[in-house]
Short mmCIF file of C-alpha atoms in Angstrom, two decimals:
data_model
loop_
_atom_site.label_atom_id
_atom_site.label_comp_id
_atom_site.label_asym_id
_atom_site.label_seq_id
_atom_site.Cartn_x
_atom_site.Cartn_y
_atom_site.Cartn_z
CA UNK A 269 58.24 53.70 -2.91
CA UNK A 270 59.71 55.17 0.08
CA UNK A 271 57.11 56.52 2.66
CA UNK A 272 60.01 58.91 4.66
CA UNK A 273 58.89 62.00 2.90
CA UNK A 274 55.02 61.20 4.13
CA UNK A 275 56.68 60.89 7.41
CA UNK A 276 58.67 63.78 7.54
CA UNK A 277 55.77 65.57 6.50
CA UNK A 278 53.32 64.30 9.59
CA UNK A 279 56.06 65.39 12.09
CA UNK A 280 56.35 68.78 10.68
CA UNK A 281 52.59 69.46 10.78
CA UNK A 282 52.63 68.46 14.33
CA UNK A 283 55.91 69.49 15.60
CA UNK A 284 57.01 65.75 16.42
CA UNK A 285 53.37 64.33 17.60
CA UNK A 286 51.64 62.25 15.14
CA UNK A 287 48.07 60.77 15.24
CA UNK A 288 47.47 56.92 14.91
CA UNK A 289 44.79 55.19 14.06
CA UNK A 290 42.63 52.63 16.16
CA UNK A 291 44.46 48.63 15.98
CA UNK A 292 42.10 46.72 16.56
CA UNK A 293 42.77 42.73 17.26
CA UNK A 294 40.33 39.56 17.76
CA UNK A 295 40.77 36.49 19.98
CA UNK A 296 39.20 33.02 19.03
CA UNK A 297 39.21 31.76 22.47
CA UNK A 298 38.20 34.77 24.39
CA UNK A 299 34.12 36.51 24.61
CA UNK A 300 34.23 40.77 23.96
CA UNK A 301 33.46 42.64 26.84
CA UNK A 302 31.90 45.80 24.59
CA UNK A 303 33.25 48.93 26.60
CA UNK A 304 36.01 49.87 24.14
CA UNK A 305 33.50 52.31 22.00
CA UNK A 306 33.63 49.89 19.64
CA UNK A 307 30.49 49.63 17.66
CA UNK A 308 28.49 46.75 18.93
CA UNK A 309 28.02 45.96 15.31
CA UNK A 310 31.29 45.74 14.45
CA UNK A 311 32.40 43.13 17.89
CA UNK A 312 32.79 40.23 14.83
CA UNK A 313 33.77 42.38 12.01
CA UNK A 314 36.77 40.37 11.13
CA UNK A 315 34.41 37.02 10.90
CA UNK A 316 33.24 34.67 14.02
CA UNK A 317 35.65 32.48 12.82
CA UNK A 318 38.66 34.79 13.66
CA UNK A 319 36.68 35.78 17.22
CA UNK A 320 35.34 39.06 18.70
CA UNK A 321 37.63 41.89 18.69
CA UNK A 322 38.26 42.41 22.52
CA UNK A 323 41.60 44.27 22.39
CA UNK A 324 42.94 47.35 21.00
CA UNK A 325 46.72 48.15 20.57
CA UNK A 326 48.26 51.22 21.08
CA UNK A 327 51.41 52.23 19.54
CA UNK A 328 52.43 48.71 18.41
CA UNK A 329 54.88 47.41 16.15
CA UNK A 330 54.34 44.18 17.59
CA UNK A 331 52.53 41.68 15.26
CA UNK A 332 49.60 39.77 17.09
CA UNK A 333 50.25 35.61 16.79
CA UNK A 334 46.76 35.24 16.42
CA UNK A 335 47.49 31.72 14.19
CA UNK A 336 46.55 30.88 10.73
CA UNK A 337 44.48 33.24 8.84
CA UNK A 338 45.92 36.29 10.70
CA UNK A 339 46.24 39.48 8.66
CA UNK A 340 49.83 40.48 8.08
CA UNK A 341 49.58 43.57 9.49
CA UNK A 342 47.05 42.95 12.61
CA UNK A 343 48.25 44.25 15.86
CA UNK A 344 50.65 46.99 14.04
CA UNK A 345 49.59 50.44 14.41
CA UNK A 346 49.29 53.17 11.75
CA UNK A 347 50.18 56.61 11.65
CA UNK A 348 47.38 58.62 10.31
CA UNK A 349 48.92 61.94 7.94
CA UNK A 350 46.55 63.47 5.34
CA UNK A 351 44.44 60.65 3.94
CA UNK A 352 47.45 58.28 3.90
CA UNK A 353 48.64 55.40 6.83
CA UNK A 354 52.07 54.19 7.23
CA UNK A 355 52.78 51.64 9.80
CA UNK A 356 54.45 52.84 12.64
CA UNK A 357 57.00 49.84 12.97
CA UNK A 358 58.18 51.48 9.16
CA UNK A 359 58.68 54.89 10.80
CA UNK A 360 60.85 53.36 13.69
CA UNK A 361 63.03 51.45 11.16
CA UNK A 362 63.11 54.40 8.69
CA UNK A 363 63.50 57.49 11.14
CA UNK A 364 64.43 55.86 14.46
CA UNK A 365 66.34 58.49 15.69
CA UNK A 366 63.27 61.26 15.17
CA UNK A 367 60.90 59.18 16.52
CA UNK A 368 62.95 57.67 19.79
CA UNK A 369 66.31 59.77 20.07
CA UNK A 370 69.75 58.11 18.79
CA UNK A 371 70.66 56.61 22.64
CA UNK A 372 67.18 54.64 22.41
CA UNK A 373 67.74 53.05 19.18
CA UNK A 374 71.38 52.66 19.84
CA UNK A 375 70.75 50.94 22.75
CA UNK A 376 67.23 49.61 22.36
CA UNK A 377 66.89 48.90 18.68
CA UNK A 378 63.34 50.17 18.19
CA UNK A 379 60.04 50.61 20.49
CA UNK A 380 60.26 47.66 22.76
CA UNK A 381 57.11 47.65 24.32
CA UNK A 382 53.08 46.47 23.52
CA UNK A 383 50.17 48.13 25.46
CA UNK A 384 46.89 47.69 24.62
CA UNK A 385 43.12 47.96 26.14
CA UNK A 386 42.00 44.16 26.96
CA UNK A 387 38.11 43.89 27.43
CA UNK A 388 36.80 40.91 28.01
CA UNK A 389 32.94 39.89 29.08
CA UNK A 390 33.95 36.54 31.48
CA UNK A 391 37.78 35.91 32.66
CA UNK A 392 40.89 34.83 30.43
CA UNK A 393 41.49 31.11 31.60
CA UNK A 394 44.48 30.63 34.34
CA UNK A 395 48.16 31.32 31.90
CA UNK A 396 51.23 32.42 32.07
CA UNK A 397 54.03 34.12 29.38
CA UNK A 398 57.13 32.61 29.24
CA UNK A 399 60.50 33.87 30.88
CA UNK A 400 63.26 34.74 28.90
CA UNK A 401 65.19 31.67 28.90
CA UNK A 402 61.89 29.70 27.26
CA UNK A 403 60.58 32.43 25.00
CA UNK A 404 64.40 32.24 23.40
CA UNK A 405 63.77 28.71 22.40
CA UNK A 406 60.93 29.86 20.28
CA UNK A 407 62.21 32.90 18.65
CA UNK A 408 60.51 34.87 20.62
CA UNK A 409 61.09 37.73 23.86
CA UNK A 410 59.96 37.09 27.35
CA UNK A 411 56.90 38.83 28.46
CA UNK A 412 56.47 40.65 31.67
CA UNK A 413 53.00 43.08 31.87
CA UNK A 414 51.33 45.21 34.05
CA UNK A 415 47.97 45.85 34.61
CA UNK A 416 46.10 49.68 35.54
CA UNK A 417 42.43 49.26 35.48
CA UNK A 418 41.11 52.87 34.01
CA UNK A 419 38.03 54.39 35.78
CA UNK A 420 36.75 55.92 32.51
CA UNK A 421 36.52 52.07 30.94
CA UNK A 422 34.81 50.72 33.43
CA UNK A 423 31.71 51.68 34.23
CA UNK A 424 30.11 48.29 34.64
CA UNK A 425 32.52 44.88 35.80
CA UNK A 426 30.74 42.32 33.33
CA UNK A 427 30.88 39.07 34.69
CA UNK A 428 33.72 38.16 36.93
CA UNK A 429 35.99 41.62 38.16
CA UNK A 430 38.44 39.24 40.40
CA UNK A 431 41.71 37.58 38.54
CA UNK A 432 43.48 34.41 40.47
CA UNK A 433 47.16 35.01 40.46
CA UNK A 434 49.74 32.87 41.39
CA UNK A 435 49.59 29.56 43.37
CA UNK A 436 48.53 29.13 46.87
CA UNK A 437 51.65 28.76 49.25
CA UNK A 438 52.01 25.07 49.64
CA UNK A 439 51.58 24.20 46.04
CA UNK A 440 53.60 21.47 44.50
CA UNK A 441 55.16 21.07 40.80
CA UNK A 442 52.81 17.41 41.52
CA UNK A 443 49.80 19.69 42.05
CA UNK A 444 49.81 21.14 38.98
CA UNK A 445 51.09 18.51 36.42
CA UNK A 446 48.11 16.55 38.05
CA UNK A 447 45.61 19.35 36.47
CA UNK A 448 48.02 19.03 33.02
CA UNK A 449 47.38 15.49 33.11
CA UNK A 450 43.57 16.11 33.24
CA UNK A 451 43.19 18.34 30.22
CA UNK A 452 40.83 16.16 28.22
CA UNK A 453 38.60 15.15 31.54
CA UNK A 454 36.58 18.99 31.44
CA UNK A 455 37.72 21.19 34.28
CA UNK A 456 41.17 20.36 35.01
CA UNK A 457 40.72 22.12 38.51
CA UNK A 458 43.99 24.82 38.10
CA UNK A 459 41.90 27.31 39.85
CA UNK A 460 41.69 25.35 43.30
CA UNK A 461 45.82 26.13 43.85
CA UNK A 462 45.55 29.83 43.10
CA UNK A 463 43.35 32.77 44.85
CA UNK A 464 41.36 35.67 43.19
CA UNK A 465 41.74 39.30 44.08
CA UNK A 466 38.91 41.35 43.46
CA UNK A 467 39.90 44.28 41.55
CA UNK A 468 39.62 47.67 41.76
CA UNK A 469 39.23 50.63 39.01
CA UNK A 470 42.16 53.49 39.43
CA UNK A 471 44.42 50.58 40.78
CA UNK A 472 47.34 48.37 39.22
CA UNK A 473 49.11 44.88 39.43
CA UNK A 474 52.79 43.88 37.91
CA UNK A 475 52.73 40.25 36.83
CA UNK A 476 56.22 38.97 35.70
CA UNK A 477 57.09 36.46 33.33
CA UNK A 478 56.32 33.19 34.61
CA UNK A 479 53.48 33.76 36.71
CA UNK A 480 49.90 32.40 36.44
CA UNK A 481 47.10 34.70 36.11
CA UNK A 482 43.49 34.28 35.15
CA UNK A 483 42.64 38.16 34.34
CA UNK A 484 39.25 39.07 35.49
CA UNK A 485 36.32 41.31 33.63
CA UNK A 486 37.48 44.90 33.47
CA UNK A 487 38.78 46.58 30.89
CA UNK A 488 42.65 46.72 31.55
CA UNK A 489 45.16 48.66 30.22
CA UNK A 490 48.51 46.86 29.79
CA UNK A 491 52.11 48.04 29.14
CA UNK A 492 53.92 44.91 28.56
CA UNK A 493 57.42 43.59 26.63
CA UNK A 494 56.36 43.37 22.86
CA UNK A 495 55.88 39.90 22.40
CA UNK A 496 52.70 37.47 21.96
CA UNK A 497 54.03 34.44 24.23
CA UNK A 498 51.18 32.67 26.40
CA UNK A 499 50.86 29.38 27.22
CA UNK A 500 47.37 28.13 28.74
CA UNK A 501 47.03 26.26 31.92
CA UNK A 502 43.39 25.97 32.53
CA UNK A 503 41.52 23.82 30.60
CA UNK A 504 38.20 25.05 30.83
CA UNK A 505 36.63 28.40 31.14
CA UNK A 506 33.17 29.34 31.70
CA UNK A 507 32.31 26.03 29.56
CA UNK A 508 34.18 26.41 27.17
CA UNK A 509 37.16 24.10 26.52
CA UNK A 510 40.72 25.45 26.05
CA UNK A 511 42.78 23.31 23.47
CA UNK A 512 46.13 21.90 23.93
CA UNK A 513 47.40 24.08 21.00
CA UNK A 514 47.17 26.86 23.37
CA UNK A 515 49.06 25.46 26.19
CA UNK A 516 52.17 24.43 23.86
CA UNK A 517 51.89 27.21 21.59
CA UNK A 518 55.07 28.81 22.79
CA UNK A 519 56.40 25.98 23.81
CA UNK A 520 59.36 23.55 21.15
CA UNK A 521 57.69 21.19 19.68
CA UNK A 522 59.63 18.30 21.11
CA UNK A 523 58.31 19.24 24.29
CA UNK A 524 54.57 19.67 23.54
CA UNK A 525 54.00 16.52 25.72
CA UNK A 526 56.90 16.56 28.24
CA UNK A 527 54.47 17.90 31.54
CA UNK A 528 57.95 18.06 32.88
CA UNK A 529 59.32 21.06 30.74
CA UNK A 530 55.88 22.91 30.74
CA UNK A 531 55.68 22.89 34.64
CA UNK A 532 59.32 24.13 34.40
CA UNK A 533 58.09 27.08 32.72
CA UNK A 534 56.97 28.44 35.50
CA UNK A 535 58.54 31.13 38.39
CA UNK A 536 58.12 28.66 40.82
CA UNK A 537 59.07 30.88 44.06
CA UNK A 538 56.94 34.25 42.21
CA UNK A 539 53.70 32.16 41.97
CA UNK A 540 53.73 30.83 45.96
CA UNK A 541 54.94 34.07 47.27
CA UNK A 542 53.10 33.91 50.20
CA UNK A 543 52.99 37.83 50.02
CA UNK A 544 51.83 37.73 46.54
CA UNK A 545 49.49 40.70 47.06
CA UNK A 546 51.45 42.80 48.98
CA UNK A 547 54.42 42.66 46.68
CA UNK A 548 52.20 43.24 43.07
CA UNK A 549 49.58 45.38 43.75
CA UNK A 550 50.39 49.04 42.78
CA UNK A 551 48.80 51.87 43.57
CA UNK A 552 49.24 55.20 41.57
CA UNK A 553 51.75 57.67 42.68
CA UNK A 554 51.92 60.96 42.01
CA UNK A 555 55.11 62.58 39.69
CA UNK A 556 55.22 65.78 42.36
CA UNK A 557 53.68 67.15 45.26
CA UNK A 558 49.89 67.24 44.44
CA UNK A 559 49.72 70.80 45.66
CA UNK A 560 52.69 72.20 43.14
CA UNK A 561 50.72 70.53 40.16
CA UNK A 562 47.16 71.13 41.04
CA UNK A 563 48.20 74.95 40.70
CA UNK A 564 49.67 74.17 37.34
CA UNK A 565 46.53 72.95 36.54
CA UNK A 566 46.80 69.53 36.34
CA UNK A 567 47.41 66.03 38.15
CA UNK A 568 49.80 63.05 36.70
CA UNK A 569 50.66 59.89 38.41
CA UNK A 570 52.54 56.98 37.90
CA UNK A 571 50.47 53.97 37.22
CA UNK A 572 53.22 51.32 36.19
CA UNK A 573 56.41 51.68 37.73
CA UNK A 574 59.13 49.80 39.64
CA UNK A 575 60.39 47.70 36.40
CA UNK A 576 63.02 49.04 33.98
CA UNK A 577 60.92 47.03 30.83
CA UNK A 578 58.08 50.27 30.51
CA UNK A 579 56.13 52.50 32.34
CA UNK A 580 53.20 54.40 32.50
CA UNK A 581 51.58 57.83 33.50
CA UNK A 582 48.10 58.96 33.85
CA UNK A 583 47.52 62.88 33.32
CA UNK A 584 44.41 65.04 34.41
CA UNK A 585 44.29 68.42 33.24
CA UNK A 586 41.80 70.00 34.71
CA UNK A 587 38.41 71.84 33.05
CA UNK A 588 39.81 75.28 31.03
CA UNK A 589 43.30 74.81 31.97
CA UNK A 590 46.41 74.38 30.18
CA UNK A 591 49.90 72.60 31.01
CA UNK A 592 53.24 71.80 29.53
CA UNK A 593 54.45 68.77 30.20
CA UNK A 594 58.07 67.25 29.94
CA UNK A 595 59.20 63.82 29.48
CA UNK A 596 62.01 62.22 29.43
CA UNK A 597 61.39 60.45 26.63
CA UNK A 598 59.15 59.23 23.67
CA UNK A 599 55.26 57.85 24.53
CA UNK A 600 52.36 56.88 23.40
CA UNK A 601 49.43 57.76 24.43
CA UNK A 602 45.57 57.42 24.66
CA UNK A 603 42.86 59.70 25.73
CA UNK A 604 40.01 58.26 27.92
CA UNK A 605 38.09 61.48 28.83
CA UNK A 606 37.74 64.58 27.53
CA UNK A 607 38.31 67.41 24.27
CA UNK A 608 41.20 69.27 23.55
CA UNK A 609 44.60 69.55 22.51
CA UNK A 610 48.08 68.03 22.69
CA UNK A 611 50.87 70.43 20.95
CA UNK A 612 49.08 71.40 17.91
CA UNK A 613 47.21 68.46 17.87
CA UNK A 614 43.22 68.17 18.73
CA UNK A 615 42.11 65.68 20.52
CA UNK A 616 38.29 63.95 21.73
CA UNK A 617 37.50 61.00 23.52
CA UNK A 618 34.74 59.23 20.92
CA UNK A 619 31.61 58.08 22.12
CA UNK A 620 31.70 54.85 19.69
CA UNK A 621 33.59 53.98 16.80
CA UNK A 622 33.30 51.48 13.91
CA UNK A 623 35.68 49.26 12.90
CA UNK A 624 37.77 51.43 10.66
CA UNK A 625 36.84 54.66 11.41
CA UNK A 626 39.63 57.08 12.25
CA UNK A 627 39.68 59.06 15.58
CA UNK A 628 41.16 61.41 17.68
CA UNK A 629 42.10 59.25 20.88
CA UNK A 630 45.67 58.10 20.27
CA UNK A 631 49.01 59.66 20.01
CA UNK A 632 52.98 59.53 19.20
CA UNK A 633 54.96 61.95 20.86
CA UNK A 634 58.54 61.55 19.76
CA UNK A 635 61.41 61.92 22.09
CA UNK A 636 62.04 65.48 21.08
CA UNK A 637 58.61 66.91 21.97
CA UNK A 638 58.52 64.77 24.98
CA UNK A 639 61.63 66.75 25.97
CA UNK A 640 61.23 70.35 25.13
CA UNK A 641 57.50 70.15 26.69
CA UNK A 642 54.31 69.45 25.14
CA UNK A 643 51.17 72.41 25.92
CA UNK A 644 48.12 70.27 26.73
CA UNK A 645 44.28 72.07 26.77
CA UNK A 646 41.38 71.11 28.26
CA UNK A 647 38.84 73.10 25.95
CA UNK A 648 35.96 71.57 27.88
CA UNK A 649 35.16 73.91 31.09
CA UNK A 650 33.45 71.22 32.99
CA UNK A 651 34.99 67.92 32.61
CA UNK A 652 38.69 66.83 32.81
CA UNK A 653 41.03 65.94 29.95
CA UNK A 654 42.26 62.49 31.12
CA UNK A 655 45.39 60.44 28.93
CA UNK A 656 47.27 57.39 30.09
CA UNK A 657 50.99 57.96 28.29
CA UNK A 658 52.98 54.75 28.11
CA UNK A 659 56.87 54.47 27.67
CA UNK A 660 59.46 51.98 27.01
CA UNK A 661 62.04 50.74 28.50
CA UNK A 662 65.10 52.97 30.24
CA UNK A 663 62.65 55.57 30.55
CA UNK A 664 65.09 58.04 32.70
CA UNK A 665 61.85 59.73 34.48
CA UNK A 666 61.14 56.22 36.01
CA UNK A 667 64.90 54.98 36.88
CA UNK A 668 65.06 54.35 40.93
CA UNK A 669 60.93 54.36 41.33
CA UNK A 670 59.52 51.40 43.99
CA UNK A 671 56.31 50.56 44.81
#
């Protein structure tokens, strides 16, 4: 039975913004941070088998490769309309052109782009996601990502708020098939040719494919290509072993055990970039002159920029004020602070959620909405109304931006 009158229907009632529900998706090899309003009872609702649930995905019609046993519909996102869900990836395929605008799905083919919430208690062992050229081999996209580290989420840094990125200038291919070679002998000592940068809430990195990174304890929002491609290169992490599987997952199996090929996977000249820092670490910038929007009522920046594969804004409207915003194009989006309303839509930042529960945190805004102006209103007169909005690629707003 065809869902595209149900759909039509949820972008009438809100004049081309549509409310999703909360994706939530486990990893096996990875300890939940608990700052996503998640109900601490619910951190292993799927099973301790499957893992804690340390990730939510926003606007995804990206299936998570979380292995065998994994749901055929975890990672994809729902839109909410009167008592019924429908997946979002349907509404792209069905009603592309409402959702994104003909050029987009002429030119893109769909919503090409994951973000998600990653909270984690310890750090994600030392990995990379394969470039193009090696993701193809697989059947799968590259995977570039960016990181913006939200104030609201992080309130506390759990257990390790640094990430080691890249390899120290000076490293050698040698170096590191050395540590491959050492998988089974405990700490394979990856982390001694890379540094950590301590990280800081209200900032951003941009790690492209090919580059090893060890992502550190805060909760970190991600705009990314949609894909699930990884492939671990630390074999232990805080204890725990890291299994081969996870190193070759993405990887042919012919060449599970070639150390050669693996190593080759990697943006050799990206990692050793001896100004690694200075060339990744973004800081937000603002759409306009502060002044013009502060008398608007309202603040937005641009938290991921610089790359023509997504980008991201972060809006503040300010307490008992009201703004219409344009964009350029179609977003998703996700409240972190705040009550009111987006178009005709109300939205609340929840205070904790179980698993299943709907809410009001998380938003489509299809490319004609985006474009005529959406009114957003803080109803709260003491506290700000703060969304991050993330868009995919060829965004026009973000063509020519540089760090």
């Amino acid at each position: 039975m065809s869902n595209i009158p149900l759909l039509k229907q949820a972008l009438a009632e809100g004049e081309g913004i549509v409310r999703l529900a909360p994706c939530w998706v486990p990893r096996s090899f990875l300890m939940p941070g608990g700052r996503l309003k998640l109900d601490p009872r619910d951190l292993y609702a799927l099973g301790a088998h499957r893992g804690g649930i340390d990730e939510r995905w926003f606007s995804s019609t990206t299936k998570a490769d979380n292995g065998p046993g994994t749901p055929a519909d975890e990672g994809l996102s729902y839109i909410a309309v009167n008592g019924h869900r429908v997946l979002l990836k349907e509404a792209i395929e069905s009603l592309g052109d409402e959702f994104l605008g003909a050029g987009v799905m002429r030119e893109q083919g769909g919503w090409n782009i994951l973000c998600k919430f990653f909270d984690n208690l310890g750090p994600i062992p030392h990995h990379m996601h394969q470039m193009e050229q090696h993701a193809k081999r697989v059947g799968q996209k590259g995977k570039p990502e960016a990181y913006y580290f939200p104030p609201q989420y992080n309130f506390t840094g759990n257990n390790f708020p640094y990430t080691f990125m890249g390899l120290e200038p000076g490293t050698t291919r040698d170096d590191v098939r050395r540590c491959l070679e050492r998988w089974n002998e405990g700490d394979n000592g990856i982390l001694y040719h890379s540094k950590a940068y301590k990280l800081q809430p209200g900032t951003g990195w941009q790690i492209d494919a090919g580059i090893l990174h060890a992502p550190g304890s805060l909760v970190t929002y991600e705009p990314q290509v949609n894909s699930d491609v990884f492939g671990m290169f630390q074999s232990m992490v805080e204890g725990r072993a890291v299994p081969w599987d996870l190193l070759v997952k993405d990887v042919p199996p012919e060449h599970h055990h070639d150390l050669d090929y693996i190593v080759g996977m990697l943006d050799w000249d990206a990692n050793v970039d001896p100004e690694f820092g200075a060339h990744r670490l973004f800081q937000p910038k603002p759409v306009r002159a502060e002044a013009e929007m502060n008398d608007c009522g309202y603040s937005e920046k641009w938290v991921t920029y610089s790359t023509g594969y997504y980008s991201a804004k972060e809006l503040t409207v300010f307490p008992g004020r009201s703004a219409v915003i344009r964009d350029a194009a179609a977003y998703g989006m996700i409240l972190t602070q705040g009550v009111g309303s987006v178009g005709k839509v109300e939205v609340e930042t929840p205070s904790l959620i179980r698993y299943g529960q709907m809410t009001k945190d998380e938003l489509f805004v299809t490319a004609s909405a985006a474009t005529r102006g959406v009114t957003v209103r803080n109803s709260s007169d003491k506290e700000n109304l703060v969304m991050l909005k993330h868009f995919g690629p060829g965004n026009p707003d973000a063509k020519g931006l540089r760090k």
